[in-house]
Tab-separated table of C-alpha atoms in Angstrom:
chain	number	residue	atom	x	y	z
A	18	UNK	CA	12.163	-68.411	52.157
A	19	UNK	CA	14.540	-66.028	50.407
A	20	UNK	CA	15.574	-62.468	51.586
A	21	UNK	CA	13.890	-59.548	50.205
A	22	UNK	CA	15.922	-58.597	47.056
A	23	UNK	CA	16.725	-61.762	45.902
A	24	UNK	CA	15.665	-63.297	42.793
A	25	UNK	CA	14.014	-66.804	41.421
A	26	UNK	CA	13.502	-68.550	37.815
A	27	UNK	CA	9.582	-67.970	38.483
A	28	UNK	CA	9.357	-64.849	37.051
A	29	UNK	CA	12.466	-62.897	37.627
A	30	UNK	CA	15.221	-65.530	35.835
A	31	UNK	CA	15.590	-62.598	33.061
A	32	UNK	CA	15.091	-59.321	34.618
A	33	UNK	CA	18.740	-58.641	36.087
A	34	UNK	CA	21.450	-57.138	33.491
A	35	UNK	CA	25.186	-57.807	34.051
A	36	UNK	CA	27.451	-54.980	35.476
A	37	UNK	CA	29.633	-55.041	32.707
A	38	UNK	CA	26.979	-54.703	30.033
A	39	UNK	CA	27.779	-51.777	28.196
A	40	UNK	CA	25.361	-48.743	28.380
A	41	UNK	CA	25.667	-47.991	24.611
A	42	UNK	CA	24.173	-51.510	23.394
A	43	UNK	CA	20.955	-51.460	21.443
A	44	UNK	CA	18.278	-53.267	23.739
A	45	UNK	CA	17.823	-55.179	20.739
A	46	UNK	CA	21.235	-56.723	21.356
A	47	UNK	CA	21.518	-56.295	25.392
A	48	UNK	CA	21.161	-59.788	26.884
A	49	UNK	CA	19.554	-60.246	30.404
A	50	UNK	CA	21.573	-62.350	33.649
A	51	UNK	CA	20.800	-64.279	36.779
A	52	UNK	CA	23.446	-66.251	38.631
A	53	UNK	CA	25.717	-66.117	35.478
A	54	UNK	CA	22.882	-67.041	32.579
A	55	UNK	CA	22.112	-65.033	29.861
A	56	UNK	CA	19.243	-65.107	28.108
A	57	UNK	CA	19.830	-63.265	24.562
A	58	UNK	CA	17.262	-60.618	23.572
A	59	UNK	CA	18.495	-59.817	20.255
A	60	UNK	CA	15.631	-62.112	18.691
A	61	UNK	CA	12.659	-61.513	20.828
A	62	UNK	CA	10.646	-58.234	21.338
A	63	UNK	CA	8.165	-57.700	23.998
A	64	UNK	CA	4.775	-58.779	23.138
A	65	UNK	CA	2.195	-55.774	23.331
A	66	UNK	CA	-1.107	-56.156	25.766
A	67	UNK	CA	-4.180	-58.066	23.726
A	68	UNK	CA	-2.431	-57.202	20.635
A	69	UNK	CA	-2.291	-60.719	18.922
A	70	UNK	CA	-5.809	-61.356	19.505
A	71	UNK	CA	-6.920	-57.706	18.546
A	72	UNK	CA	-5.359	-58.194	15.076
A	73	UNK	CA	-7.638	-61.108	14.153
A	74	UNK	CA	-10.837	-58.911	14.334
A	75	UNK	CA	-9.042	-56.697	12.226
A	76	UNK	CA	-7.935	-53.790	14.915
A	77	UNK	CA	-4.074	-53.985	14.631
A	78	UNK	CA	-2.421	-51.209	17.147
A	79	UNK	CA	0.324	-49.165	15.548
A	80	UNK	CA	3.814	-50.337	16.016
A	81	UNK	CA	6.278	-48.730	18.918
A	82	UNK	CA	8.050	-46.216	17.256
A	83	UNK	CA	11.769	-46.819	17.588
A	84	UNK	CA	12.729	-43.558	18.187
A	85	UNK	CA	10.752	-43.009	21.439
A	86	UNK	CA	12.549	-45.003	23.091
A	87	UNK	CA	15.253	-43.592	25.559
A	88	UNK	CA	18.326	-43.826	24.876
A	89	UNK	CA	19.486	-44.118	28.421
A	90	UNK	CA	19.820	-46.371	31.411
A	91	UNK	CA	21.539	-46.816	34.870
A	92	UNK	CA	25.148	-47.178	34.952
A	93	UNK	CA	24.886	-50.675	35.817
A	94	UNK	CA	23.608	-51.087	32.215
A	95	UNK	CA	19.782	-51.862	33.646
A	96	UNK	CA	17.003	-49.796	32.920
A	97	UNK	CA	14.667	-50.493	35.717
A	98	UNK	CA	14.678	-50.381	39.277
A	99	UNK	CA	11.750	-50.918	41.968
A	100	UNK	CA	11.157	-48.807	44.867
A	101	UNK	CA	8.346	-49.347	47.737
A	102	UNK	CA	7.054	-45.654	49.001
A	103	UNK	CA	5.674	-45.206	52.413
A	104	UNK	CA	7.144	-47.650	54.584
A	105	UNK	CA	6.973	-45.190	57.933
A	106	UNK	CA	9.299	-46.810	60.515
A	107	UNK	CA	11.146	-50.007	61.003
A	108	UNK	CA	7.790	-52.528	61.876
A	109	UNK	CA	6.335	-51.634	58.465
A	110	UNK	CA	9.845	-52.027	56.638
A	111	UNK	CA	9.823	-55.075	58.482
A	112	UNK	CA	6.557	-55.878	56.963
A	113	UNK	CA	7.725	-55.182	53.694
A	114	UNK	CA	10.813	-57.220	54.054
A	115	UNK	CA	9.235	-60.075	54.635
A	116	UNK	CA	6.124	-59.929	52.251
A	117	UNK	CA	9.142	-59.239	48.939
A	118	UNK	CA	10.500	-62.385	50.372
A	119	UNK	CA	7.060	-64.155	50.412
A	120	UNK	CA	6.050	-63.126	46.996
A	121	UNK	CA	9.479	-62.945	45.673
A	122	UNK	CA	9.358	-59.036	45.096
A	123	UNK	CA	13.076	-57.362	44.210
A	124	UNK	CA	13.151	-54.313	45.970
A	125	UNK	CA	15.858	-51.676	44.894
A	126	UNK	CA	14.661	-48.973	47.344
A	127	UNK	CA	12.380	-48.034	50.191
A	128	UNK	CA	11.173	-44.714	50.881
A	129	UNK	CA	9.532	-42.745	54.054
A	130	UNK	CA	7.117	-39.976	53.866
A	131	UNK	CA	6.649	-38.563	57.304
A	132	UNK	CA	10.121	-36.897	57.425
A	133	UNK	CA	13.312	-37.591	59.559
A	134	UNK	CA	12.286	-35.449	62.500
A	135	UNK	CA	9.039	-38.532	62.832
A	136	UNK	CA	11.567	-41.126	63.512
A	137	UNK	CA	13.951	-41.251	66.896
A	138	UNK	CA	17.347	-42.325	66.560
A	139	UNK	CA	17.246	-45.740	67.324
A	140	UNK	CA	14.169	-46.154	64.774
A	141	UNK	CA	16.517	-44.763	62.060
A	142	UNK	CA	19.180	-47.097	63.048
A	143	UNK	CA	16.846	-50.180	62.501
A	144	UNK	CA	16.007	-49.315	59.107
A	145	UNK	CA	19.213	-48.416	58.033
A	146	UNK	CA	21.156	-51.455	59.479
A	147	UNK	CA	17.786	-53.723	58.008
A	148	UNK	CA	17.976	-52.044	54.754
A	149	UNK	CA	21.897	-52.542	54.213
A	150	UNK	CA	21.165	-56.631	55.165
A	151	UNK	CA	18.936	-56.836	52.492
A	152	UNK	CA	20.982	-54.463	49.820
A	153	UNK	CA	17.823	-52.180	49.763
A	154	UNK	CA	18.326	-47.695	49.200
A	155	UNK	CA	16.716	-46.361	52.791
A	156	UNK	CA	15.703	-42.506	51.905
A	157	UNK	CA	13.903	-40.728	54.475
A	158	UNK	CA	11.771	-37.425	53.424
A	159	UNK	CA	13.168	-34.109	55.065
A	160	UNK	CA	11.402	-32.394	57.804
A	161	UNK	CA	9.179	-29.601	57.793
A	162	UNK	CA	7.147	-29.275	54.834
A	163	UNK	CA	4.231	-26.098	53.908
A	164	UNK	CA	1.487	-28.362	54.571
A	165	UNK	CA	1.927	-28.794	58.052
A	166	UNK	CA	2.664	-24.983	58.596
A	167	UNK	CA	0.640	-22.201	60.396
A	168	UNK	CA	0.504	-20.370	56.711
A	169	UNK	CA	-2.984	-20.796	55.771
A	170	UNK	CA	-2.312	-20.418	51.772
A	171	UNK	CA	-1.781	-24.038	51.093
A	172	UNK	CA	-5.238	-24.563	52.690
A	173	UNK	CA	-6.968	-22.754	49.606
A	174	UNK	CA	-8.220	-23.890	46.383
A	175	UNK	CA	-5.168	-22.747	44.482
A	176	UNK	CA	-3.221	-24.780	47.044
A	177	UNK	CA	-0.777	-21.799	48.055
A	178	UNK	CA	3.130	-22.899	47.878
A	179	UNK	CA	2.002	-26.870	48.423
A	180	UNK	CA	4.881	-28.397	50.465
A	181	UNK	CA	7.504	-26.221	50.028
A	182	UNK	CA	9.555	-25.301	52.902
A	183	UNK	CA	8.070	-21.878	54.407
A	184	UNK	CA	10.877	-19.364	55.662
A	185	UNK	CA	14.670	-19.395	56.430
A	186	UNK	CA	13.424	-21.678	59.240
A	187	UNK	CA	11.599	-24.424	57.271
A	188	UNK	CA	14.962	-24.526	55.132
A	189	UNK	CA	16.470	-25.105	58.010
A	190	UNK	CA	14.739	-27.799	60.015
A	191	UNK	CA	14.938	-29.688	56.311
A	192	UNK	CA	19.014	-29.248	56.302
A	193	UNK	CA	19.013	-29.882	60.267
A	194	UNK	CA	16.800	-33.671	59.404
A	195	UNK	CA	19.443	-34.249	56.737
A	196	UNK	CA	22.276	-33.706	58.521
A	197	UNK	CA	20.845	-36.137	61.338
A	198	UNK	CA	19.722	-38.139	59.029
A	199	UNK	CA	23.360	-39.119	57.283
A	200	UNK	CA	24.969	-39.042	60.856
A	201	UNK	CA	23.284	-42.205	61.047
A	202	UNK	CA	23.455	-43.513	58.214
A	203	UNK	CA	21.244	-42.768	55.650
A	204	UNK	CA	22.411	-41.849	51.714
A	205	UNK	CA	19.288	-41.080	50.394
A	206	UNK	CA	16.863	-38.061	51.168
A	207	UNK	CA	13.798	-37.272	50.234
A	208	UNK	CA	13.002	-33.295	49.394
A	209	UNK	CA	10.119	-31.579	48.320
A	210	UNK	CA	11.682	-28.046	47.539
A	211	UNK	CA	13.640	-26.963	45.186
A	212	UNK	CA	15.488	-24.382	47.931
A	213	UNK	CA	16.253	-27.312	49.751
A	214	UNK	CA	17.393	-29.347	47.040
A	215	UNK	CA	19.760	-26.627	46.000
A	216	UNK	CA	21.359	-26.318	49.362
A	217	UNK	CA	21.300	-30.329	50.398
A	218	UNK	CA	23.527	-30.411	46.486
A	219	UNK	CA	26.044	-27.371	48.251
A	220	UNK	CA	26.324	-29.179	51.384
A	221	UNK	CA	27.017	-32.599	49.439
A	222	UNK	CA	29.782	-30.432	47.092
A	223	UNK	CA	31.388	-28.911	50.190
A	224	UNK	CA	31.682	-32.329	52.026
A	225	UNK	CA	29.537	-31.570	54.709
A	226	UNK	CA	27.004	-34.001	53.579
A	227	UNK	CA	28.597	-37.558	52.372
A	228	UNK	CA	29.335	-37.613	48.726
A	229	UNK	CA	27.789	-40.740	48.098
A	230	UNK	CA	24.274	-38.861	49.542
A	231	UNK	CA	21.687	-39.413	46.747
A	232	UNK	CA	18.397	-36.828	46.272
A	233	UNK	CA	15.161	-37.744	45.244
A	234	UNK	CA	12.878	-35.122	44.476
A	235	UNK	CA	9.539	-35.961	45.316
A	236	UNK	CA	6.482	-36.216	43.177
A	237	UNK	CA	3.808	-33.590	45.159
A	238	UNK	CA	6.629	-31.076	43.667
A	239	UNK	CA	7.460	-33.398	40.396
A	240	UNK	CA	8.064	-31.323	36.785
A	241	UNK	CA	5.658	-31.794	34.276
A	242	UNK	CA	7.691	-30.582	31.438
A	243	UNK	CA	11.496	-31.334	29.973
A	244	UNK	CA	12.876	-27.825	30.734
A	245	UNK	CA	12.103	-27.974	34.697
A	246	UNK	CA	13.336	-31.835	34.892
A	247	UNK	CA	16.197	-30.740	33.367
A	248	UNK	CA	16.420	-27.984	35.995
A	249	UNK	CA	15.838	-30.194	39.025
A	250	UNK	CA	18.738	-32.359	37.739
A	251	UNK	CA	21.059	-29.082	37.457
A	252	UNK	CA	19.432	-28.232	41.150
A	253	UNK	CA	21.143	-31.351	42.193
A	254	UNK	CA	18.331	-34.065	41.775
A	255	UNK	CA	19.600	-37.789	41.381
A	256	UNK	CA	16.400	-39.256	40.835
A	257	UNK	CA	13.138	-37.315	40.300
A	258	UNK	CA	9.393	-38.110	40.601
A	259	UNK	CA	6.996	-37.176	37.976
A	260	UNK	CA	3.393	-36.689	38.015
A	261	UNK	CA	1.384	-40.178	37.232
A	262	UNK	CA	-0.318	-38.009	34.960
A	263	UNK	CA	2.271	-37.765	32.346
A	264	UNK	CA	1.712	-38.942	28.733
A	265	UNK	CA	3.864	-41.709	27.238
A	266	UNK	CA	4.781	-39.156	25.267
A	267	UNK	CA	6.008	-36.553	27.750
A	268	UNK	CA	8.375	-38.917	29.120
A	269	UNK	CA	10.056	-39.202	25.484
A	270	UNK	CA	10.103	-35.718	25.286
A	271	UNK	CA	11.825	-35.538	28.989
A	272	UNK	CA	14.736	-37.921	27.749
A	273	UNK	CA	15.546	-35.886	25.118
A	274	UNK	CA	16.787	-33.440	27.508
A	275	UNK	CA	17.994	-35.270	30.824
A	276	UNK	CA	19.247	-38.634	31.425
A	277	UNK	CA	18.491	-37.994	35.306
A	278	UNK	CA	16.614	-40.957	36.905
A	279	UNK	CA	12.799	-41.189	37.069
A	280	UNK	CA	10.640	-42.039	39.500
A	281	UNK	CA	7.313	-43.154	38.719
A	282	UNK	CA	3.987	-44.227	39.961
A	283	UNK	CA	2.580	-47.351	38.548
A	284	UNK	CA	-0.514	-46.420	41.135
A	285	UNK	CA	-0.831	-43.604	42.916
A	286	UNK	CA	-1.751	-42.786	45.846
A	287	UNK	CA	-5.625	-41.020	45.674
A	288	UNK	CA	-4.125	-37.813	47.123
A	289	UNK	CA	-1.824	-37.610	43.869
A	290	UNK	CA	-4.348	-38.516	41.474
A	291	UNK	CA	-5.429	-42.501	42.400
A	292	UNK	CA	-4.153	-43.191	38.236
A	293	UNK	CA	-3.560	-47.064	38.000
A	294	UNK	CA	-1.055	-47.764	35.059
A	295	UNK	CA	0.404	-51.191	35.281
A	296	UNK	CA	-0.964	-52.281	31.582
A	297	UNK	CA	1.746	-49.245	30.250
A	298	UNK	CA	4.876	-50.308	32.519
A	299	UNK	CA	6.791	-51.758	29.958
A	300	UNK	CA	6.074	-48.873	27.895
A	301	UNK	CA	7.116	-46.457	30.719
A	302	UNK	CA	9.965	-48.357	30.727
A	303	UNK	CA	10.918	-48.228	27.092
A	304	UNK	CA	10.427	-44.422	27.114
A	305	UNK	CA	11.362	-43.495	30.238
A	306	UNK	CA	14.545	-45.522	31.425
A	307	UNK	CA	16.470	-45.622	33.430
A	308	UNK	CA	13.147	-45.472	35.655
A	309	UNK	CA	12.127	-46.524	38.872
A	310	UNK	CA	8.815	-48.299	39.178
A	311	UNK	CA	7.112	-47.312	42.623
A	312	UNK	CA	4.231	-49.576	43.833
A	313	UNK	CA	1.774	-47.028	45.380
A	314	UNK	CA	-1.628	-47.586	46.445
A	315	UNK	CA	-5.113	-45.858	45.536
A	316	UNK	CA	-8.263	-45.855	47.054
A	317	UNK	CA	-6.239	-45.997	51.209
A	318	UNK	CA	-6.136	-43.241	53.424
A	319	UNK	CA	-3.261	-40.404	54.115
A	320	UNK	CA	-0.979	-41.838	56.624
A	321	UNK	CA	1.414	-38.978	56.904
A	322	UNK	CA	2.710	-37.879	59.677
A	323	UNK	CA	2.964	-41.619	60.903
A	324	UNK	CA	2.291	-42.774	64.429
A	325	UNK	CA	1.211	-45.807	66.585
A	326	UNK	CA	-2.549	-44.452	66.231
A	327	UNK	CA	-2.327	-45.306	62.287
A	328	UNK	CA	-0.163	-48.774	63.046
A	329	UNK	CA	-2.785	-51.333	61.350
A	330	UNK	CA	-3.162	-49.437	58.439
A	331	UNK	CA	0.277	-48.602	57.785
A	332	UNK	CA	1.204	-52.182	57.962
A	333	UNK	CA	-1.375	-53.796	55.960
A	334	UNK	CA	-0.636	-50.747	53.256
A	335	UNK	CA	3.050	-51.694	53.622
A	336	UNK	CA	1.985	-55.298	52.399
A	337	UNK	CA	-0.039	-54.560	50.048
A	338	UNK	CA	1.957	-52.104	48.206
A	339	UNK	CA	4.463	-55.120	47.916
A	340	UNK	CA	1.886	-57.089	46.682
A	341	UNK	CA	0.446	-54.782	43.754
A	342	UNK	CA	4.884	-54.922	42.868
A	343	UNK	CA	4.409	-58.723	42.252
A	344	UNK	CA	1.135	-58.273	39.889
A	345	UNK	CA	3.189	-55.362	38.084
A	346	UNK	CA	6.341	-57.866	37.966
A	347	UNK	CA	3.885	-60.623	36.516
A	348	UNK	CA	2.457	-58.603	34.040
A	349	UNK	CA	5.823	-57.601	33.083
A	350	UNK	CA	6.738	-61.487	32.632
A	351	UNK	CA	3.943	-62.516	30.563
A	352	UNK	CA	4.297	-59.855	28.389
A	353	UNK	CA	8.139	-60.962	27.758
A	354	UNK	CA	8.879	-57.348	28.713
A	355	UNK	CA	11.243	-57.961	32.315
A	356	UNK	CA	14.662	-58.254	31.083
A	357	UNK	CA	16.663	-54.903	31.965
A	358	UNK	CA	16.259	-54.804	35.606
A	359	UNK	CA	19.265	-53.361	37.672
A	360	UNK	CA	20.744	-55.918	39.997
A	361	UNK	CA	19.290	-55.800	43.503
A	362	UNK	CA	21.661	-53.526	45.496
A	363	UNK	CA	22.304	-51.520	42.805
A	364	UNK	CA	21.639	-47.153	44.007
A	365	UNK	CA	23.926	-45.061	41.707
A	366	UNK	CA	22.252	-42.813	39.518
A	367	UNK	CA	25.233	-42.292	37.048
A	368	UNK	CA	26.616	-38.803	35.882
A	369	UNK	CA	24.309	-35.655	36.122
A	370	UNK	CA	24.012	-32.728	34.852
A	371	UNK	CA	24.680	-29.749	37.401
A	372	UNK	CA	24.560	-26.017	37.717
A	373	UNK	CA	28.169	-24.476	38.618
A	374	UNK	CA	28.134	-23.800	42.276
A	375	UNK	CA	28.813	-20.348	43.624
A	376	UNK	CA	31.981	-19.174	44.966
A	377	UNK	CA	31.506	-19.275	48.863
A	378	UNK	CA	31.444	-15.689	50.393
């Protein structure tokens, strides 16, 4: 059995790209690479959903238009990565790790939702010292979040200020988790406030955070528009989560603006909208590199803020979630569309755009 992360001619012989493939090549001329092979893409394109077969009874779909697709990727030349949300603690990472290896699953990153402050030490230890054997991104969400607060206007229809941070205290717990957080370890947090973001990106600048700290914003505060992406980025945002709702079309309109990672749910969870999109990944993909494809999982229930009381559901969740990654990575296969992947291990986001920080007073 292989390690999570790694790779096999079954399905995944093309998706990696070479380090040293350089980001301004056409995809028409980028070639794909596993253990030293290339497999040239220059005179293949991906082969669209039922389309063959829908042409013979007459109802040809209109061709991609060339110009929606991005014009960026990672800096490791790939334009897809996978991530696997909601892995709360190290016995459902351990799940996970073992089901990628099972069903041969790469896995780029795993991400927490419960927050920092749900984990002890020694449970944030385990995943980080499990995720850097297996050349996986750990981010864990920061604390305190308007949900779980004694305000009572996210409990209305309107849904108040959702999960942002509440108060100069909120803020703080949030900067207090990451601060804990990268003590032991960690490089990647989670935030679902822009306050938070912009003072997590000061603390990075001013080395008390570690430079090499990443910041995912995520998607129950995700922009629905290329003006606030772009803003997030300048916030300090190295990978961001939009809605599931999006329109292929909104993501080409967001990468005209910002080449700032994406994340983006192939399902989603019911609580952010249950959408199931795996027929358009390779389009999401195409549009909305350099992207990260997150495996979620509709019609299961909340498990946030994780404990041993929610233990069997969490893990068989866990599993799953890798499992819907290996239909996504099939359908990607058969459709010729999985060359482009990053190399397993692979976290930088590449240069950002940023607001100028303020002179300290």
């Amino acid at each position: 059995m292989q390690a999570a992360g790694q790779t096999t001619a079954k399905t995944t012989a093309r998706n990696t790209v070479r380090e040293t493939d350089p980001l301004s090549v056409p995809e028409t001329n980028r070639t794909t690479a596993n253990h030293g092979s290339t497999v040239p893409t220059a005179s293949f394109s991906p082969r669209r959903p039922g389309a063959d077969a829908m042409s013979t009874v007459g109802m040809r779909g209109p061709a991609p238009e060339p110009a929606d697709a991005s014009p960026h990727s990672f800096p490791d030349g790939g334009t897809w990565r996978t991530e696997i949300p909601s892995c709360e603690g190290p016995e459902a990472l351990a799940a996970v790790l073992r089901e990628a290896a099972a069903l041969d699953v790469p896995v780029h990153r795993i991400s927490q939702g419960s927050g920092v402050w749900m984990l002890t030490d020694a449970e944030i230890t385990e995943m980080v010292d499990a995720c850097a054997q297996h050349d996986i991104e750990l981010c864990l969400f920061t604390g305190p979040r308007g949900t779980w607060d004694v305000g009572a206007s996210t409990r209305t229809d309107s849904g108040g200020g959702g999960l942002r941070a509440r108060g100069h205290d909120a803020l703080a717990g949030c900067v207090e988790d990451a601060l804990r957080a990268a003590e032991l370890g960690v490089r990647c947090l989670l935030v679902a406030d822009e306050g938070v973001l912009w003072v997590l990106h000061r603390l990075r600048a001013e080395g008390t955070l570690p430079a090499d700290t990443t910041l995912k914003v995520s998607a129950l505060i995700g922009p629905v528009n290329p003006a606030s992406y772009s803003v997030f980025e300048r916030l300090g945002a190295d990978s961001i989560n939009v809605p599931s709702d999006l329109t292929l079309q909104q993501l080409t309109e967001i990468r005209r603006v910002s080449a700032a990672p994406m994340d983006f749910y192939l399902e989603a969870p019911d609580d952010l909208g249950g959408y199931v999109r795996m027929y358009e990944a390779a389009e999401l993909i195409r549009r909305g590199a350099p992207i990260y494809l997150k495996f979620g999982l509709s019609k299961a229930p909340g498990i946030y803020p994780y404990g041993a009381h929610l233990r069997g559901l969490t893990l068989d969740s866990a599993r799953e979630r890798v499992r819907r990654g290996r239909l996504a990575l099939d359908m990607l296969a058969r459709l010729g569309a999985d060359g482009g992947m990053s190399p397993t291990g692979s976290r930088h986001p590449g240069e950002l755009q940023r607001f100028p920080l303020p002179e300290r007073n």
